[in-house]
Tab-separated table of C-alpha atoms in Angstrom:
chain	number	residue	atom	x	y	z
A	456	MET	CA	0.000	0.000	0.000
A	457	GLU	CA	1.477	3.344	-1.059
A	458	GLU	CA	1.884	6.209	1.386
A	459	ASN	CA	-0.724	8.372	-0.359
A	460	GLU	CA	-3.231	5.561	-0.233
A	461	LEU	CA	-2.560	5.064	3.485
A	462	LYS	CA	-3.375	8.697	4.115
A	463	SER	CA	-6.413	8.847	1.850
A	464	LEU	CA	-7.873	5.672	3.369
A	465	TRP	CA	-7.249	7.023	6.858
A	466	LYS	CA	-9.122	10.192	6.010
A	467	MET	CA	-12.282	8.421	4.876
A	468	PRO	CA	-15.271	9.767	6.845
A	469	THR	CA	-16.608	7.829	9.839
A	470	PRO	CA	-20.332	7.621	10.629
A	471	ASP	CA	-20.296	8.210	14.352
A	472	LYS	CA	-21.649	11.767	14.632
A	473	LYS	CA	-22.907	12.648	18.099
A	474	THR	CA	-25.851	14.909	18.741
A	475	ASN	CA	-25.386	17.973	20.955
A	476	GLU	CA	-27.496	16.291	23.651
A	477	GLU	CA	-25.255	13.220	23.604
A	478	ILE	CA	-22.138	15.400	23.976
A	479	ILE	CA	-23.673	17.392	26.847
A	480	TYR	CA	-24.546	14.090	28.570
A	481	MET	CA	-20.904	12.980	28.288
A	482	LEU	CA	-19.614	16.094	30.075
A	483	GLU	CA	-21.200	15.176	33.413
A	484	GLU	CA	-19.041	13.254	35.903
A	485	LYS	CA	-22.127	11.332	37.088
A	486	HIS	CA	-22.513	9.787	33.600
A	487	HIS	CA	-18.882	8.701	33.306
A	488	PRO	CA	-18.941	4.919	32.622
A	489	VAL	CA	-15.969	3.853	34.774
A	490	LEU	CA	-16.306	6.456	37.528
A	491	LYS	CA	-19.973	5.536	37.948
A	492	GLU	CA	-19.009	1.961	38.867
A	493	ILE	CA	-16.274	3.079	41.281
A	494	ARG	CA	-18.642	5.611	42.863
A	495	THR	CA	-21.313	2.954	43.424
A	496	GLN	CA	-18.724	0.685	45.062
A	497	ILE	CA	-17.439	3.494	47.315
A	498	THR	CA	-21.006	4.515	48.275
A	499	ILE	CA	-21.815	0.936	49.295
A	500	GLU	CA	-18.599	0.804	51.356
A	501	ILE	CA	-19.299	4.154	53.033
A	502	VAL	CA	-22.871	3.138	53.910
A	503	GLY	CA	-21.781	-0.314	55.136
A	504	PHE	CA	-18.839	0.892	57.221
A	505	SER	CA	-20.825	3.830	58.630
A	506	ALA	CA	-23.550	1.407	59.742
A	507	PHE	CA	-20.881	-0.820	61.297
A	508	LEU	CA	-19.212	2.087	63.108
A	509	LEU	CA	-22.577	3.298	64.411
A	510	CYS	CA	-23.534	-0.010	65.957
A	511	TYR	CA	-20.272	-1.871	66.657
A	512	PHE	CA	-19.847	-0.237	70.073
A	513	SER	CA	-22.897	-2.001	71.507
A	514	ALA	CA	-23.301	-4.893	69.051
A	515	PHE	CA	-19.676	-6.076	69.167
A	516	ASP	CA	-18.758	-5.112	72.733
A	517	GLY	CA	-16.702	-2.049	71.828
A	518	ALA	CA	-17.610	-0.668	75.263
A	519	THR	CA	-15.801	-3.516	77.052
A	520	LYS	CA	-12.563	-3.022	75.093
A	521	PRO	CA	-9.854	-0.420	75.780
A	522	PHE	CA	-10.087	2.976	74.123
A	523	TYR	CA	-6.993	2.393	71.949
A	524	ILE	CA	-8.467	-0.837	70.518
A	525	ASN	CA	-11.596	1.098	69.476
A	526	LEU	CA	-9.402	3.823	68.059
A	527	ILE	CA	-7.360	1.335	65.994
A	528	LEU	CA	-10.577	-0.167	64.585
A	529	ILE	CA	-11.982	3.237	63.600
A	530	PHE	CA	-8.647	4.319	62.123
A	531	SER	CA	-8.301	1.146	60.031
A	532	ILE	CA	-11.814	1.556	58.587
A	533	LEU	CA	-11.425	5.288	57.910
A	534	ALA	CA	-7.987	4.738	56.321
A	535	SER	CA	-9.551	2.229	53.935
A	536	LEU	CA	-12.334	4.651	52.951
A	537	ILE	CA	-9.918	7.565	52.444
A	538	HIS	CA	-7.674	5.361	50.337
A	539	ASN	CA	-10.609	4.371	48.093
A	540	LEU	CA	-11.667	8.016	47.717
A	541	TYR	CA	-8.108	8.859	46.658
A	542	GLY	CA	-8.329	6.013	44.126
A	543	TYR	CA	-11.484	7.572	42.700
A	544	ARG	CA	-9.674	10.895	42.315
A	545	LEU	CA	-6.781	9.132	40.605
A	546	SER	CA	-9.058	7.378	38.088
A	547	ASN	CA	-10.638	10.742	37.335
A	548	ARG	CA	-7.285	12.107	36.128
A	549	PRO	CA	-5.621	9.790	33.621
A	550	VAL	CA	-3.958	12.753	31.900
A	551	ASP	CA	-1.132	14.254	33.921
A	552	GLY	CA	1.692	15.716	31.884
A	553	SER	CA	2.621	18.105	29.101
A	554	ASP	CA	2.952	15.245	26.577
A	555	ILE	CA	2.147	11.527	26.316
A	556	LEU	CA	5.550	10.372	27.593
A	557	ASN	CA	5.446	12.671	30.616
A	558	SER	CA	1.900	11.656	31.384
A	559	LEU	CA	2.858	7.972	31.166
A	560	LYS	CA	5.833	8.454	33.484
A	561	ASN	CA	3.632	10.258	36.015
A	562	GLY	CA	0.972	7.568	35.614
A	563	ILE	CA	3.485	4.789	36.320
A	564	ARG	CA	4.815	6.597	39.398
A	565	LYS	CA	1.328	7.260	40.779
A	566	THR	CA	0.090	3.730	40.046
A	567	LYS	CA	3.135	2.260	41.852
A	568	ILE	CA	2.521	4.461	44.907
A	569	TYR	CA	-1.205	3.726	44.895
A	570	GLY	CA	-0.553	-0.025	44.566
A	571	PHE	CA	1.883	0.061	47.511
A	572	ARG	CA	-0.610	2.032	49.593
A	573	SER	CA	-3.341	-0.471	48.693
A	574	ILE	CA	-1.250	-3.296	50.156
A	575	ILE	CA	-0.382	-1.347	53.319
A	576	ASN	CA	-3.999	-0.337	53.627
A	577	ARG	CA	-5.197	-3.935	53.353
A	578	LEU	CA	-2.704	-4.900	56.098
A	579	ILE	CA	-3.926	-2.109	58.375
A	580	PHE	CA	-7.575	-2.968	57.706
A	581	THR	CA	-7.175	-6.713	58.329
A	582	SER	CA	-4.995	-6.183	61.411
A	583	GLY	CA	-7.390	-3.592	62.866
A	584	LEU	CA	-10.404	-5.887	62.519
A	585	MET	CA	-8.544	-8.946	63.798
A	586	LEU	CA	-7.180	-7.083	66.794
A	587	PHE	CA	-10.633	-5.778	67.700
A	588	PHE	CA	-12.473	-9.075	67.365
A	589	SER	CA	-9.815	-11.227	69.012
A	590	TYR	CA	-9.208	-8.909	71.968
A	591	ASN	CA	-10.398	-10.369	75.325
A	592	ILE	CA	-10.767	-13.863	73.841
A	593	LYS	CA	-8.753	-16.503	75.685
A	594	PHE	CA	-7.321	-19.109	73.323
A	595	THR	CA	-5.737	-22.453	74.141
A	596	PRO	CA	-2.198	-22.572	72.669
A	597	SER	CA	-3.208	-24.999	69.904
A	598	LYS	CA	-6.244	-22.894	68.880
A	599	PHE	CA	-4.130	-19.748	69.038
A	600	TYR	CA	-1.496	-21.125	66.681
A	601	LEU	CA	-4.143	-22.549	64.353
A	602	LEU	CA	-6.013	-19.243	64.172
A	603	ALA	CA	-2.826	-17.175	63.872
A	604	GLY	CA	-1.608	-19.448	61.079
A	605	ALA	CA	-4.913	-19.145	59.207
A	606	ILE	CA	-4.959	-15.345	59.554
A	607	ILE	CA	-1.351	-15.013	58.394
A	608	ALA	CA	-2.009	-17.318	55.425
A	609	ILE	CA	-5.174	-15.436	54.352
A	610	THR	CA	-3.422	-12.067	54.716
A	611	LEU	CA	-0.413	-13.286	52.746
A	612	ILE	CA	-2.631	-14.576	49.925
A	613	GLN	CA	-4.436	-11.212	49.792
A	614	ILE	CA	-1.132	-9.322	49.660
A	615	ILE	CA	0.275	-11.588	46.954
A	616	LEU	CA	-2.874	-11.193	44.842
A	617	LEU	CA	-2.976	-7.416	45.323
A	618	ASN	CA	0.707	-7.144	44.500
A	619	LYS	CA	0.146	-9.170	41.320
A	620	ILE	CA	-2.773	-6.956	40.211
A	621	TRP	CA	-0.815	-3.711	40.691
A	622	LYS	CA	2.367	-5.090	39.181
A	623	LYS	CA	0.371	-6.077	36.097
A	624	ARG	CA	-1.097	-2.560	35.781
A	625	VAL	CA	2.319	-0.912	36.149
A	626	GLN	CA	3.859	-3.401	33.716
A	627	LYS	CA	1.224	-2.572	31.095
A	628	LEU	CA	2.011	1.155	31.314
A	629	LYS	CA	5.755	0.437	31.237
A	630	GLU	CA	5.321	-1.562	28.037
A	631	VAL	CA	3.670	1.456	26.379
A	632	LEU	CA	6.511	3.661	27.618
A	633	VAL	CA	9.097	1.296	26.115
A	634	GLY	CA	7.166	1.442	22.826
A	635	PHE	CA	7.886	5.180	22.612
A	636	GLU	CA	11.616	4.688	23.182
B	1008	MET	CA	-13.859	39.709	31.719
B	1009	VAL	CA	-17.020	37.739	32.537
B	1010	TYR	CA	-16.670	33.961	32.327
B	1011	ASN	CA	-19.481	32.564	30.223
B	1012	LYS	CA	-19.914	28.849	30.827
B	1013	ASP	CA	-22.739	28.433	28.296
B	1014	LYS	CA	-20.609	30.010	25.579
B	1015	ASP	CA	-17.734	27.718	26.596
B	1016	LYS	CA	-20.019	24.712	26.387
B	1017	SER	CA	-21.385	25.577	22.954
B	1018	ASP	CA	-17.838	26.236	21.652
B	1019	PHE	CA	-16.764	22.906	23.096
B	1020	ILE	CA	-19.656	21.012	21.460
B	1021	LEU	CA	-18.656	22.560	18.155
B	1022	LEU	CA	-15.067	21.445	18.720
B	1023	ILE	CA	-16.144	17.859	19.459
B	1024	ASN	CA	-18.360	17.825	16.371
B	1025	GLN	CA	-15.445	19.036	14.252
B	1026	HIS	CA	-13.073	16.391	15.647
B	1027	SER	CA	-15.458	13.489	16.296
B	1028	GLY	CA	-13.990	11.612	13.318
B	1029	ILE	CA	-10.489	11.439	14.788
B	1030	ILE	CA	-11.786	10.652	18.302
B	1031	HIS	CA	-13.865	7.870	16.794
B	1032	LYS	CA	-10.804	6.470	14.978
B	1033	ILE	CA	-8.671	6.587	18.143
B	1034	CYS	CA	-11.414	4.682	20.010
B	1035	ARG	CA	-11.494	2.057	17.284
B	1036	LEU	CA	-7.708	1.689	17.383
B	1037	TYR	CA	-7.460	1.282	21.147
B	1038	ARG	CA	-10.572	-0.737	22.016
B	1039	ASP	CA	-11.893	-3.951	20.466
B	1040	ARG	CA	-15.525	-4.058	21.529
B	1041	PRO	CA	-18.078	-1.502	20.293
B	1042	GLU	CA	-19.327	-0.786	23.841
B	1043	ASP	CA	-15.741	-0.186	25.045
B	1044	ARG	CA	-15.206	2.210	22.132
B	1045	GLN	CA	-18.365	4.064	23.119
B	1046	ASP	CA	-17.118	4.286	26.721
B	1047	LEU	CA	-13.733	5.547	25.551
B	1048	PHE	CA	-15.365	8.190	23.334
B	1049	GLN	CA	-17.259	9.406	26.398
B	1050	GLU	CA	-14.138	9.316	28.572
B	1051	ILE	CA	-12.092	11.305	26.028
B	1052	THR	CA	-14.870	13.879	25.663
B	1053	TYR	CA	-15.122	14.168	29.454
B	1054	GLN	CA	-11.336	14.589	29.878
B	1055	LEU	CA	-11.232	17.168	27.081
B	1056	TRP	CA	-14.022	19.142	28.749
B	1057	LYS	CA	-12.234	19.004	32.110
B	1058	SER	CA	-9.094	20.547	30.663
B	1059	TYR	CA	-10.889	22.803	28.170
B	1060	THR	CA	-11.356	25.711	30.583
B	1061	SER	CA	-7.662	25.613	31.536
B	1062	PHE	CA	-6.515	25.313	27.916
B	1063	LYS	CA	-4.681	28.563	27.379
B	1064	GLY	CA	-4.059	28.302	23.686
B	1065	GLU	CA	-0.305	27.878	24.197
B	1066	SER	CA	-0.407	25.037	21.689
B	1067	LYS	CA	-2.660	24.455	18.686
B	1068	ILE	CA	-6.090	23.166	19.674
B	1069	SER	CA	-5.561	20.017	17.589
B	1070	THR	CA	-2.275	19.103	19.347
B	1071	TRP	CA	-3.953	19.682	22.713
B	1072	LEU	CA	-6.828	17.420	21.630
B	1073	TYR	CA	-4.520	14.629	20.417
B	1074	ARG	CA	-2.487	14.760	23.633
B	1075	ILE	CA	-5.564	14.367	25.845
B	1076	ALA	CA	-7.200	11.767	23.597
B	1077	PHE	CA	-4.138	9.481	23.368
B	1078	ASN	CA	-3.290	9.863	27.045
B	1079	THR	CA	-6.837	8.881	27.939
B	1080	ALA	CA	-6.901	5.921	25.544
B	1081	ILE	CA	-3.576	4.607	26.882
B	1082	SER	CA	-3.862	5.329	30.598
B	1083	ALA	CA	-7.547	5.271	31.526
B	1084	PHE	CA	-8.813	2.513	33.786
B	1085	ARG	CA	-11.022	0.130	31.872
B	1086	LYS	CA	-14.291	-1.402	32.933
B	1087	LYS	CA	-14.025	-5.099	33.684
B	1088	SER	CA	-15.456	-6.967	30.757
B	1089	PRO	CA	-15.795	-10.649	29.934
B	1090	ASP	CA	-12.920	-12.154	27.945
B	1091	LEU	CA	-14.976	-12.482	24.800
B	1092	SER	CA	-13.404	-11.199	21.654
B	1093	TYR	CA	-15.833	-9.563	19.335
B	1094	THR	CA	-14.838	-8.089	16.034
B	1095	SER	CA	-17.411	-6.178	14.093
B	1096	GLU	CA	-17.459	-7.171	10.468
B	1097	LEU	CA	-19.603	-4.207	9.581
B	1098	PRO	CA	-17.773	-1.373	7.840
B	1099	ASP	CA	-17.068	1.544	10.105
B	1100	LEU	CA	-17.471	4.242	7.491
B	1101	ALA	CA	-20.040	6.786	6.497
B	1102	ASP	CA	-22.180	5.580	3.583
B	1103	GLU	CA	-21.514	8.468	1.252
B	1104	GLN	CA	-18.816	8.246	-1.441
B	1105	VAL	CA	-17.553	4.830	-0.390
B	1106	ASN	CA	-17.424	1.803	-2.630
B	1107	ASP	CA	-16.942	-1.823	-1.620
B	1108	GLU	CA	-13.319	-1.991	-2.672
B	1109	GLN	CA	-12.440	1.136	-0.717
B	1110	THR	CA	-14.259	-0.217	2.321
B	1111	ALA	CA	-12.339	-3.486	2.104
B	1112	ARG	CA	-9.015	-1.655	1.874
B	1113	TYR	CA	-9.968	0.647	4.737
B	1114	GLU	CA	-10.821	-2.378	6.880
B	1115	LYS	CA	-7.542	-4.036	5.927
B	1116	LEU	CA	-5.600	-0.929	6.923
B	1117	PHE	CA	-7.452	-0.620	10.213
B	1118	LYS	CA	-6.890	-4.264	11.114
B	1119	ALA	CA	-3.160	-3.759	10.523
B	1120	LEU	CA	-3.123	-0.587	12.638
B	1121	GLN	CA	-4.967	-2.362	15.457
B	1122	LYS	CA	-2.149	-4.919	15.645
B	1123	LEU	CA	0.478	-2.248	16.397
B	1124	ASN	CA	1.511	-1.513	19.982
B	1125	ASP	CA	-0.085	1.462	21.777
B	1126	ALA	CA	2.882	3.786	21.193
B	1127	ASP	CA	3.093	3.010	17.478
B	1128	LYS	CA	-0.670	3.531	17.109
B	1129	ALA	CA	-0.326	7.052	18.532
B	1130	ILE	CA	2.666	8.041	16.402
B	1131	ILE	CA	1.282	6.717	13.113
B	1132	THR	CA	-2.119	8.331	13.774
B	1133	LEU	CA	-0.455	11.706	14.233
B	1134	TYR	CA	1.487	11.126	11.025
B	1135	LEU	CA	-1.632	10.112	9.079
B	1136	GLU	CA	-3.339	13.230	10.448
B	1137	ASP	CA	-0.636	15.253	8.657
B	1138	LEU	CA	1.097	16.620	11.741
B	1139	SER	CA	4.675	17.760	11.201
B	1140	TYR	CA	7.539	15.909	12.931
B	1141	GLN	CA	7.837	18.839	15.305
B	1142	GLN	CA	4.147	18.605	16.235
B	1143	ILE	CA	4.362	14.814	16.655
B	1144	ALA	CA	7.352	15.344	18.972
B	1145	GLU	CA	5.369	17.954	20.908
B	1146	VAL	CA	2.367	15.661	21.434
B	1147	SER	CA	4.283	12.438	22.114
B	1148	GLY	CA	7.270	13.783	24.020
B	1149	ILE	CA	9.849	11.923	21.903
B	1150	ASN	CA	12.766	13.604	20.189
B	1151	GLU	CA	11.935	15.266	16.838
B	1152	ASN	CA	14.808	13.462	15.049
B	1153	TYR	CA	13.623	10.138	16.390
B	1154	VAL	CA	10.070	10.723	15.109
B	1155	GLY	CA	11.215	10.131	11.515
B	1156	VAL	CA	12.995	6.906	12.467
B	1157	LYS	CA	9.932	5.654	14.342
B	1158	ILE	CA	7.564	6.490	11.473
B	1159	ASN	CA	9.705	4.609	8.957
B	1160	ARG	CA	9.792	1.557	11.219
B	1161	ILE	CA	6.016	1.680	11.751
B	1162	LYS	CA	5.359	2.039	8.017
B	1163	THR	CA	7.468	-1.080	7.389
B	1164	LYS	CA	5.499	-2.929	10.078
B	1165	ILE	CA	2.201	-1.861	8.479
B	1166	GLN	CA	3.311	-3.024	5.038
B	1167	SER	CA	4.228	-6.450	6.399
B	1168	LEU	CA	0.932	-6.671	8.315
B	1169	ILE	CA	-1.101	-5.745	5.227
B	1170	LYS	CA	0.597	-8.357	2.983
């Protein structure tokens, strides 16, 4: 295929004309296809965790546990919510740089940091919940080791899976970056 | 000076209408399924609108548009979708002035372009859109001298993919 033909074929008209109403619809954040899904997920989490925080004190014996244990639980839940809200903000801004290469480099850096924070956050969240629910419970040594082993194994699996997901996302962006070099 | 949001919006709609063809082509290059292309079109339009008010006219409006559109297509988070591959066999062209042979060649070209990596797709699109090497360097961030080398390599790749 000759160069002129490449260009003339490329310039052939496409049918997908949008109406003004369709374009106006697309400008609203609430209609954004990906953000809408993330927002729904965050709303469910906020409602669920708020309900838990409102009733845990009486329903799960928060009153009988030391103040710092309650504080750790609240902190671990709030940290998780704040982290997810930051993730929403991050997904809302895929363009961050004066050109494509710069934007990609910034994207890789931010995705790496966000991935690392996600893992730390999961550790804080799991530890906070475990500490709260296991406090005041007297275990026999065998049950203690069994439970501790199970918790460590589940947490490790979660961290490995999370790490894999974020590594894959970063790797994908890095591959595009290499393509420009 | 009074900021007029309605005027901004109507100017922006006009801009999208003028450039919907290229946005549509970028969506087709970077997404396989028609619904994903539709989502990407919306995402690009949304990102363009977000940066439209801060666009100061330091660069040409077309280079600004390409930069946002490609960045969005490459970096945006994608909706989870089932691993079904669907390729539309219907021509993706306007009906007017197009014959069957042209449509077939257009489809052949597009299939070859879709097989390129994300970086090559961006560079060759800018080239096919008649941007100068300097403008391609400005949008992509790669060295102006290297743009020519890249384009030659991509053209060779396309020729071998079309054969």
